[in-house]
Coordinates of C-alpha atoms and ligand atoms in Angstrom, one line a residue:
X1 CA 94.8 119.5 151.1
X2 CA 97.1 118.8 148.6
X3 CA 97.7 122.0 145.8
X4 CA 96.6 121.5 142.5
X5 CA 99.8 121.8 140.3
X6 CA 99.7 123.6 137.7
X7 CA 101.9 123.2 134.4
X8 CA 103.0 126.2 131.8
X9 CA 104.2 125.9 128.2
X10 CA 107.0 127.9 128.0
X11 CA 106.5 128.5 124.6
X12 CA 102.7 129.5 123.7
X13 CA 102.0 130.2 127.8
X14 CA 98.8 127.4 127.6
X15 CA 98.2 125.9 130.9
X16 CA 97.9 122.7 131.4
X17 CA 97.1 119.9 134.3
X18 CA 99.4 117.5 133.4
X19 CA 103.0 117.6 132.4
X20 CA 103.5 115.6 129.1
X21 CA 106.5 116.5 126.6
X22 CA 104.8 117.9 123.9
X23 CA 102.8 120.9 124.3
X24 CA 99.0 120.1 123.3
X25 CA 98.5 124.3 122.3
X26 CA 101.5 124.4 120.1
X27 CA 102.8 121.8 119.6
X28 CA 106.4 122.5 120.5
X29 CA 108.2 119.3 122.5
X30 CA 110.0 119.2 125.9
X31 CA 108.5 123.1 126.6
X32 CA 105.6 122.3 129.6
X33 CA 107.1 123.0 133.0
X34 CA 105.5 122.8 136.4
X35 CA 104.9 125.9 137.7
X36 CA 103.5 126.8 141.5
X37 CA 100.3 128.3 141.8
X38 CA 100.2 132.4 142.1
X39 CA 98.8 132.4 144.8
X40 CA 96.0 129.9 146.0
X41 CA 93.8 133.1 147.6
X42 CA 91.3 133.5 150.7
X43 CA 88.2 131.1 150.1
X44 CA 87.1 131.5 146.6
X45 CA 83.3 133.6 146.1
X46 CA 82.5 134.7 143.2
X47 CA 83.3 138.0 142.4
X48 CA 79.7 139.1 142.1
X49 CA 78.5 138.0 145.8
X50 CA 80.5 141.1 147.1
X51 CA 80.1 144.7 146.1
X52 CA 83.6 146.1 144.2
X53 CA 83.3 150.1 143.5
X54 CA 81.7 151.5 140.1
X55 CA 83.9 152.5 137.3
X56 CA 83.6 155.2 135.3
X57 CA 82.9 155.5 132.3
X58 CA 84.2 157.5 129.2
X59 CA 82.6 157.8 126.0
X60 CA 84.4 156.8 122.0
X61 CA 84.7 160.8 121.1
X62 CA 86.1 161.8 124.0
X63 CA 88.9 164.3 123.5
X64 CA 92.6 163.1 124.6
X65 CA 95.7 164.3 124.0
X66 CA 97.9 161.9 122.5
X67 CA 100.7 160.4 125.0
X68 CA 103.5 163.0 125.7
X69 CA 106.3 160.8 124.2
X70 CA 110.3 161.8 124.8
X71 CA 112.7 161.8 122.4
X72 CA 115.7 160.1 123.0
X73 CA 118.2 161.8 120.3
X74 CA 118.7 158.3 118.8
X75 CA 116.3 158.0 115.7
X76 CA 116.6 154.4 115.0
X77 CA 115.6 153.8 118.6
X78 CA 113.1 156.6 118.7
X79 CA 111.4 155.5 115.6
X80 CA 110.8 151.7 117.1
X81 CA 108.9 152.9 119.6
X82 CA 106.8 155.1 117.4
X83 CA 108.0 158.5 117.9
X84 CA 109.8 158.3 121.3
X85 CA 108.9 156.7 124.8
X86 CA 105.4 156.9 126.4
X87 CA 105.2 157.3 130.2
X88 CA 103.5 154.7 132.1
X89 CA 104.5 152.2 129.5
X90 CA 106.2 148.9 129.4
X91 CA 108.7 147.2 127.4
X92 CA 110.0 144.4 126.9
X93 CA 113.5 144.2 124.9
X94 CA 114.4 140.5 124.1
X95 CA 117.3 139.0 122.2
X96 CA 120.6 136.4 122.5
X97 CA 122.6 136.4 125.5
X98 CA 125.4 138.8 124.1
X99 CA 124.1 140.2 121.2
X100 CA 124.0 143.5 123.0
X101 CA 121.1 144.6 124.5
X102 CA 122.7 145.9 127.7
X103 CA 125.2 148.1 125.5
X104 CA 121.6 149.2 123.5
X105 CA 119.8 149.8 126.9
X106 CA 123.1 151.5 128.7
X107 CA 123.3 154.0 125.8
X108 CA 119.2 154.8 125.9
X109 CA 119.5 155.3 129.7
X110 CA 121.8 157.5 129.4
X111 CA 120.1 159.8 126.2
X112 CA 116.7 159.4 127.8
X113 CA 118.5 160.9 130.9
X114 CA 120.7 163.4 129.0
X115 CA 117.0 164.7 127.7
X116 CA 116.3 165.2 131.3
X117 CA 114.2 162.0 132.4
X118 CA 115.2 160.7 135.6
X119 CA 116.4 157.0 134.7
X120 CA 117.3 154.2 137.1
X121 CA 119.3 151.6 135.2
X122 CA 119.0 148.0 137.6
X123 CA 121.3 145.1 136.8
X124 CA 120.7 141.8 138.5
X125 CA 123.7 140.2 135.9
X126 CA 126.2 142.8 136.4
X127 CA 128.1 144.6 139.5
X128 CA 128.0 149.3 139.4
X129 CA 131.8 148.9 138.4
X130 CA 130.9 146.9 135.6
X131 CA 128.5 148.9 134.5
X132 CA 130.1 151.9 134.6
X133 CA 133.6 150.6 132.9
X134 CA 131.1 149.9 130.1
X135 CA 129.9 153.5 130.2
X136 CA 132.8 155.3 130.1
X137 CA 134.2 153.1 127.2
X138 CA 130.9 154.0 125.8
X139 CA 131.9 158.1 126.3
X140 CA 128.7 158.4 128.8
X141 CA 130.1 158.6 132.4
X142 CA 129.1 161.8 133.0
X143 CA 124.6 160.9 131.9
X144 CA 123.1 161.3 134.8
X145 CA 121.9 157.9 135.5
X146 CA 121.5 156.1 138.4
X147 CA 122.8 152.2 139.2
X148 CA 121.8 149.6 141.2
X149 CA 122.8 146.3 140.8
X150 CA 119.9 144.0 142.7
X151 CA 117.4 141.1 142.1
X152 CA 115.0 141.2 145.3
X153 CA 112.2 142.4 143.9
X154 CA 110.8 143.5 146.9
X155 CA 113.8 146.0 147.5
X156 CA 113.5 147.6 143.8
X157 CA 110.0 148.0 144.0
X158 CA 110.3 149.8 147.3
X159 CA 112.9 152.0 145.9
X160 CA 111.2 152.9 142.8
X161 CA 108.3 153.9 145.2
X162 CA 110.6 156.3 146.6
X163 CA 112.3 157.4 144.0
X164 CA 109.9 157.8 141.3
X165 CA 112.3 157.5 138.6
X166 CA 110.7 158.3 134.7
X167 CA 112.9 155.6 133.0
X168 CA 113.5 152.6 134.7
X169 CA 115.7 149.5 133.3
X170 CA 115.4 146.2 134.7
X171 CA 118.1 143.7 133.5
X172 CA 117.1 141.1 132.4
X173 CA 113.8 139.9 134.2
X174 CA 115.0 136.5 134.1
X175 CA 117.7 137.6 137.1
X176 CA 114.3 139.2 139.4
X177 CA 113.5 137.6 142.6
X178 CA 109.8 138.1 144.0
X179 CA 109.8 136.4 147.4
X180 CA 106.2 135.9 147.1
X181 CA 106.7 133.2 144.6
X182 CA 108.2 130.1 146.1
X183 CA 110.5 129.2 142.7
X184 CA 113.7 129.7 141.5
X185 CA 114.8 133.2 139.8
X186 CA 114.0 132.5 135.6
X187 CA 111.7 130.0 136.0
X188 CA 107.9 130.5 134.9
X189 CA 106.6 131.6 138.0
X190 CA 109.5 133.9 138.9
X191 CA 109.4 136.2 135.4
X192 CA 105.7 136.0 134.9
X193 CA 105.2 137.6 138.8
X194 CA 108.0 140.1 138.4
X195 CA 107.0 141.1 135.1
X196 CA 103.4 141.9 136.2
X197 CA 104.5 143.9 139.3
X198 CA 106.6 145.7 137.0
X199 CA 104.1 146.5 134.5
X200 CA 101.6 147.5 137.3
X201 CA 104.1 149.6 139.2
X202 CA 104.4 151.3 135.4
X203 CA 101.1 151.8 135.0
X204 CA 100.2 152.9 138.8
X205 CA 103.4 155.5 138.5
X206 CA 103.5 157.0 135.4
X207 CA 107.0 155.2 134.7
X208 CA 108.3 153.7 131.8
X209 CA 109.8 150.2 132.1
X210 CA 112.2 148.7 129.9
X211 CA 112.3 144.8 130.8
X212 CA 115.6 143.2 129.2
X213 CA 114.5 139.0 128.6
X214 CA 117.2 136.8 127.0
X215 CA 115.8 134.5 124.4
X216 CA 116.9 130.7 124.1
X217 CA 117.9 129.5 120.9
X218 CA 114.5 128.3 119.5
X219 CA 113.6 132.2 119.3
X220 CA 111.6 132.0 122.5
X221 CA 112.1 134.3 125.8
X222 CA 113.5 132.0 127.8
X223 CA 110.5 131.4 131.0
X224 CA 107.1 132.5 129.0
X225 CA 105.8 134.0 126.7
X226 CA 103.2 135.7 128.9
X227 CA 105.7 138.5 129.4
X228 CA 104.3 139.1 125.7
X229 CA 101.2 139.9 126.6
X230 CA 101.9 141.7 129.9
X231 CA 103.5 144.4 127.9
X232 CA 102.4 147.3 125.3
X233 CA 105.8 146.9 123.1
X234 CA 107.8 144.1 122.4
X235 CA 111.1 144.5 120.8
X236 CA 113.4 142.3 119.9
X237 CA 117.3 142.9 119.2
X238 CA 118.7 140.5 116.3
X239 CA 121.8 139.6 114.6
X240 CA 124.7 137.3 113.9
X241 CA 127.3 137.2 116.7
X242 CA 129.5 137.1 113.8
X243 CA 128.2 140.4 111.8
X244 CA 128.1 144.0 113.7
X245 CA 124.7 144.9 112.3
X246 CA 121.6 144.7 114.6
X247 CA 118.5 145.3 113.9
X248 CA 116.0 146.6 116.2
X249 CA 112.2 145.1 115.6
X250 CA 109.1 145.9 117.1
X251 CA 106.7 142.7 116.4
X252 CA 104.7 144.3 119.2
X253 CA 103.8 147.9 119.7
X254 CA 100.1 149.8 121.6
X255 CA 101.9 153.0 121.2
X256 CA 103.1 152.7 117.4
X257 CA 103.3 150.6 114.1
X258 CA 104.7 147.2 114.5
X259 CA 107.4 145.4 111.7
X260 CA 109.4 149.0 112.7
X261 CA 112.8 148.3 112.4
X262 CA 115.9 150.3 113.3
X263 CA 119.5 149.3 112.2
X264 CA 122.3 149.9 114.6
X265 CA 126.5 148.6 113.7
X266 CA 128.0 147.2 116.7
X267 CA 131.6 149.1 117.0
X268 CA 134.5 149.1 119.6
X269 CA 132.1 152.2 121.2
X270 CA 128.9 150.9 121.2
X271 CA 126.1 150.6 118.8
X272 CA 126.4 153.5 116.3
X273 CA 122.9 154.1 114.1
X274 CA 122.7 153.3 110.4
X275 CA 120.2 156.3 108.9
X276 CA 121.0 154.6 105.8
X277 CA 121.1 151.0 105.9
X278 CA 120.6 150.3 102.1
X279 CA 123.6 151.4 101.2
X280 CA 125.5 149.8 104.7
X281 CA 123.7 146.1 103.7
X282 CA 124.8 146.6 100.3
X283 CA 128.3 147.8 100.6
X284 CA 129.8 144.1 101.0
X285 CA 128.7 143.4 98.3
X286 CA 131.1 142.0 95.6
X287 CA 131.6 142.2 91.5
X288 CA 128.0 140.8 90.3
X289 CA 128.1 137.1 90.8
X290 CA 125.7 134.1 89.8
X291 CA 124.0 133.8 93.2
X292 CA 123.3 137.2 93.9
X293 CA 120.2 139.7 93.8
X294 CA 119.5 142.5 94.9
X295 CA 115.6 142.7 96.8
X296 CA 114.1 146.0 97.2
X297 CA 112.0 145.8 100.6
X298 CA 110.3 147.4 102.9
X299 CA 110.7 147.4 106.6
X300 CA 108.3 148.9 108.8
X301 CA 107.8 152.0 107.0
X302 CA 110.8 152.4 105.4
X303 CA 112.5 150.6 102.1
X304 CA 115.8 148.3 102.5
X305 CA 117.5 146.8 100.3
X306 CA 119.3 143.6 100.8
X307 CA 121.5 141.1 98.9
X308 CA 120.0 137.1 98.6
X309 CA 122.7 134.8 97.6
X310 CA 122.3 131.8 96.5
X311 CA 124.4 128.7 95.4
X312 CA 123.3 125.3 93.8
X313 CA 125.7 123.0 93.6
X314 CA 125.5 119.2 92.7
X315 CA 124.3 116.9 95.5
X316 CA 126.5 114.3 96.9
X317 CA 123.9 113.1 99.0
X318 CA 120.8 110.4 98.2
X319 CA 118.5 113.4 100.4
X320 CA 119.8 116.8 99.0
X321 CA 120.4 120.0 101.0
X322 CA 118.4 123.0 101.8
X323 CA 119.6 125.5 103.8
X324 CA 118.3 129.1 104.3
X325 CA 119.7 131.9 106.3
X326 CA 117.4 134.6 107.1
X327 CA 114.5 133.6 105.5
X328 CA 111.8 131.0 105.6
X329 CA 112.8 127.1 104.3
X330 CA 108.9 126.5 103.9
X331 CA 109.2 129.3 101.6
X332 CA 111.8 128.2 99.9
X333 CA 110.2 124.9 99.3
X334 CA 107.5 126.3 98.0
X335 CA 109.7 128.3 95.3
X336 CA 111.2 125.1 94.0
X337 CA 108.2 122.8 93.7
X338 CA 106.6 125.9 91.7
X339 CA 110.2 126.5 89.4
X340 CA 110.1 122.9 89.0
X341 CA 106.3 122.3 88.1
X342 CA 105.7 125.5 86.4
X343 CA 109.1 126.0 84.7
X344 CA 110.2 122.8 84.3
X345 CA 113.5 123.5 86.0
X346 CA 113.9 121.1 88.3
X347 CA 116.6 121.0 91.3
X348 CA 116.4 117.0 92.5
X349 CA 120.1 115.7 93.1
X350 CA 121.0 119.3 93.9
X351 CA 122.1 121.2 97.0
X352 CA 120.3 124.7 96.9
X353 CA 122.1 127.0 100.0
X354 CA 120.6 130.0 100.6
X355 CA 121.8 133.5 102.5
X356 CA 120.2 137.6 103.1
X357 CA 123.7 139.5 103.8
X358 CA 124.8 141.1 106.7
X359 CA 122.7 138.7 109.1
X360 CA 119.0 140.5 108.1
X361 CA 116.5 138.6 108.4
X362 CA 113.5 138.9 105.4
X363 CA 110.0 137.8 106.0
X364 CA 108.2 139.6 103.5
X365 CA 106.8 137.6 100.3
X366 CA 107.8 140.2 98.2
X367 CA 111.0 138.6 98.4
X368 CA 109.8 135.3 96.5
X369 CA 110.5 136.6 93.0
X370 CA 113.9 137.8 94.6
X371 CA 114.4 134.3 95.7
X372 CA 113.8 132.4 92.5
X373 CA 115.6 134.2 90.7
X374 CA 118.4 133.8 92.9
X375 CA 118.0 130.3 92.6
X376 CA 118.0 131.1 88.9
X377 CA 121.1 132.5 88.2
X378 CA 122.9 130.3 90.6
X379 CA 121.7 127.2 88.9
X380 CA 122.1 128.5 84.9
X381 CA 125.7 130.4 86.8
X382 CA 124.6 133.8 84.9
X383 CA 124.9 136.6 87.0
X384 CA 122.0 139.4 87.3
X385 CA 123.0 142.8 86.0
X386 CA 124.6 144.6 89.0
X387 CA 122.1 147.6 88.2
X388 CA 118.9 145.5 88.6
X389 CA 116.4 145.2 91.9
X390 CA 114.0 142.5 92.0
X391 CA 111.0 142.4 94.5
X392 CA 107.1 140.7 93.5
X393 CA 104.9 137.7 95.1
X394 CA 105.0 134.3 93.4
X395 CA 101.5 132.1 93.5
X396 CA 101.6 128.5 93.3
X397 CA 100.5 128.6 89.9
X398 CA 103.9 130.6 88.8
X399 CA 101.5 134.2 88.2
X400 CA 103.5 137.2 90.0
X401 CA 101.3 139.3 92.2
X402 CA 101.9 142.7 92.5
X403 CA 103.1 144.0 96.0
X404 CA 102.7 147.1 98.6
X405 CA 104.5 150.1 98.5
X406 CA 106.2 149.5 94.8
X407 CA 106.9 153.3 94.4
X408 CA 108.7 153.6 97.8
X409 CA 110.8 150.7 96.6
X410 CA 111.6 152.2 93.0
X411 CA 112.6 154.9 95.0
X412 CA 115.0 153.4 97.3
X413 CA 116.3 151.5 94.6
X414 CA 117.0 154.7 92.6
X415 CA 118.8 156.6 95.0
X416 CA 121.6 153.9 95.4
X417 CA 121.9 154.1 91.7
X418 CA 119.6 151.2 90.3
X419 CA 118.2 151.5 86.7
X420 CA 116.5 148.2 86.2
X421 CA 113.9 146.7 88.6
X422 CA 111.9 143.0 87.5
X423 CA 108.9 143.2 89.4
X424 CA 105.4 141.9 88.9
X425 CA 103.2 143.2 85.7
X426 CA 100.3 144.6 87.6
X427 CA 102.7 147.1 89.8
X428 CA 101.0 150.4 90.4
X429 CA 104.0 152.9 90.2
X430 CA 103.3 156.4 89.8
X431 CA 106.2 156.5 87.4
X432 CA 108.3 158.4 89.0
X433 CA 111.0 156.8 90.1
X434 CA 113.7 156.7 87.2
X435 CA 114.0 153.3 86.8
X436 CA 113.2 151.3 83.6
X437 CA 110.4 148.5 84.4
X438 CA 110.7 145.1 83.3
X439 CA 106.8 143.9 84.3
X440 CA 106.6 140.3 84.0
X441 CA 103.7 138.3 84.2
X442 CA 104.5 134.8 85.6
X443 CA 107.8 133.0 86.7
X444 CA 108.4 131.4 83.1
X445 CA 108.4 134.9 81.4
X446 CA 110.9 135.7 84.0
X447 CA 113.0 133.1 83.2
X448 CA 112.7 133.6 79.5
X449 CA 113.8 137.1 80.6
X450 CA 117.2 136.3 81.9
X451 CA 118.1 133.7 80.8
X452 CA 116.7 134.2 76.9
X453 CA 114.6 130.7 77.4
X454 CA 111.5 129.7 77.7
Ligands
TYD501 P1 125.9 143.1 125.9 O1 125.3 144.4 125.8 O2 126.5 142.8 127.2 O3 124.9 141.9 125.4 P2 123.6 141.4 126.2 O4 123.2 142.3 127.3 O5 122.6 141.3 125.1 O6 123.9 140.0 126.7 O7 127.0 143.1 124.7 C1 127.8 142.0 124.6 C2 128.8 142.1 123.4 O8 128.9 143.3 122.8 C3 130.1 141.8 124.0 O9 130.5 140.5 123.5 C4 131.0 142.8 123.5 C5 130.3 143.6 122.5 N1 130.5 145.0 122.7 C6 131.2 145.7 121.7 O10 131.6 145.1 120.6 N2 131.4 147.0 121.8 C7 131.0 147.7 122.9 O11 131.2 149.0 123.0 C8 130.3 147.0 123.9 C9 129.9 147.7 125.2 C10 130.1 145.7 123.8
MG502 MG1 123.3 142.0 129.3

């Protein structure tokens, strides 16, 4: 009998019996690949027919301790994962080919193992010598870690049987091999078994497991998304090849708050941590220029401040340009039709480019007010004060809603020696912060504000 085939969207993970180029969950084109079936089983009863063994039960209040976590000495690391790593957990640590994530995982190994874990760092990419040139360039040679380089499976899972290792590294899970699995290493099949025998083997043991998954370009871990779910943390390494920041984010995390961040600098030794990234993201900044504003945000649980730049320039073309960098172009839309409508400041026939510095990327919609008025002084070429933060929600009708954690952000903002912040009327700040509030009530007032019209 023929095998039914089965087909994957790379993207979203829906199944589906047919391959057709657009995927019918999400949407997303040329994603849907065939994959082979797990595994087709021994004659399929239902599960009921045949006895299994009882589980027990526990109830809500039952006392447990929280999770013993481990430190690792690096606090930008140690804070993503909520306070240090969890045994018996696993995690998955995506990001661009090259953007650094064996350097990131290399130095963890070897702190989690300086701290007195027994780590196993696996490479199916790079050969021992290479790994341990990087190390010593890195000043670790002498962590005890242990190397393999190897991407059967079988063979890894039979040594971590034996060697019961606290910490183990697997990079990347796109190299792993499960012979079960009658595809090539990368493809759906291939990283969706490996991962699961991983995260099993974690959970069976006791060990943590640190998966390393490249991303494609789109954003998406190259193979499935599945690995997603599989996992209790997801982290995912960003930046601009051209930029040494990175930033560390958890958009998935059982053991901890998600939206953490941690900022690392990408030097000649390694990533080095950035306690104070406010001040890093900020100190490229030039004389104040049209363009520019200062946003005072909040990642995670912690304020950041950033730099949006933006430039406006007449339009040579009969479709004009909008380009964003590190934030949303829906967004951005969105902040022009209501400048336009509500304002009457229109920007047809012009080009409007806009930028975060230092590669960050912003999703928060605090930022909108930041945005416009960005856009703002770009367009009327006035420059903002170089003392003044911005930060508040627009709505479609031009009103300014108030946003989270205002005081946090005064406070931020006031430390790196702001004295001004525009920010929506109905802020609650407990006032103590030092910094003179301009509260404005909609976008018009805001630009009556600046620019001293209505
Ligand atoms: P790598 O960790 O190999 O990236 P990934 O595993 O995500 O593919 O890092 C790749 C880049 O980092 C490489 O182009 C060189 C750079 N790098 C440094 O700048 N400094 C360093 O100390 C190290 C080890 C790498
Ligand atoms: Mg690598």
């Amino acid at each position: 009998m023929a095998k039914p085939m089965t087909f994957t969207c790379t993207a979203c993970g829906a199944a589906a019996n047919k391959w057709s180029g657009r995927c019918e969950a999400c949407g997303d084109w040329n994603t849907i690949v065939e994959e082979a079936p797990l595994s087709a089983g021994p004659a399929r009863k239902s599960l009921g027919a045949q006895r299994g063994t009882a589980i027990r039960l526990s109830d809500l209040a039952t006392e447990e301790a929280p999770p013993p976590r481990t430190g690792s000495g690096i606090a930008e690391l140690d804070r993503v994962l909520g306070g240090g790593l969890v045994p018996a957990s696993a995690i998955l640590v995506g990001g661009d080919p090259g953007i650094g994530k064996s350097t990131l995982l290399l130095q963890a190994a070897a702190s989690f193992a300086r701290k007195g874990l027994k780590s196993l760092y696996i490479s199916g990419e790079e050969a021992s010598a290479q790994i341990r040139m990087r190390a010593q360039r890195l000043g670790l040679a002498d962590a005890p870690v242990k190397l393999a380089t190897e991407t059967n499976l079988r063979n890894i899972l039979t040594t971590l049987e034996s060697e019961a290792p606290d910490l183990v590294i697997i990079d990347s899970i796109q190299t792993m091999w499960a012979d079960n699995v009658e595809s090539a290493p990368g493809s759906v099949s291939q990283v969706r078994a490996s991962a699961h025998e991983l995260t099993t083997f974690a959970k069976r043991k006791g060990t943590s497991v640190v998966l390393v998954g490249h991303v494609t370009k789109d954003g998406q871990i190259a193979g499935p998304r599945v690995v997603e779910h599989m996992v209790d943390t997801v982290l995912y390494f960003e930046g601009e090849r051209g930029h040494q920041f990175r930033i560390l984010r958890a958009v998935k995390n059982r053991f901890g708050p998600a939206d953490e961040i941690g900022v690392f600098e990408m030097t000649g030794n390694g990533l080095a941590e950035v306690l104070n990234p406010s001040a890093l993201f900020l100190s490229e900044r030039d004389a104040p220029a049209p363009g520019s504003v200062v946003f005072a945000g909040i990642e995670g649980t912690r304020p950041l401040l950033v730099e949006f730049q933006a430039l406006v320039a007449a339009s040579p073309h009969s479709q004009p340009r909008r380009t964003v960098v590190g934030w949303d172009g829906g967004r951005l839309a969105m902040i022009l039709a209501v400048l336009e409508s509500r304002c009457g400041i229109p920007f047809t026939g012009l080009d409007v480019y806009l930028n975060v510095a230092g590669g960050m990327k912003i999703t928060e919609p605090a930022a909108d007010l930041a945005v416009a008025t960005a856009l703002l002084s770009a367009r009327e070429d006035a420059a903002i004060p170089a003392d003044t933060v911005v930060f508040g929600e627009i709505s479609l009708s031009g009103a300014l809603r108030p946003v989270g954690q205002t005081e946090n952000r005064l406070k931020e903002a006031g430390k790196l020696g702001f004295t001004t912040a525009i920010a929506p009327a109905r802020s609650k700040t407990g006032g103590g912060a030092g910094l003179a509030l301009k509260p404005m009530g909609d976008l018009a007032q805001v630009v009556g504000e600046i620019f001293g019209a209505g």
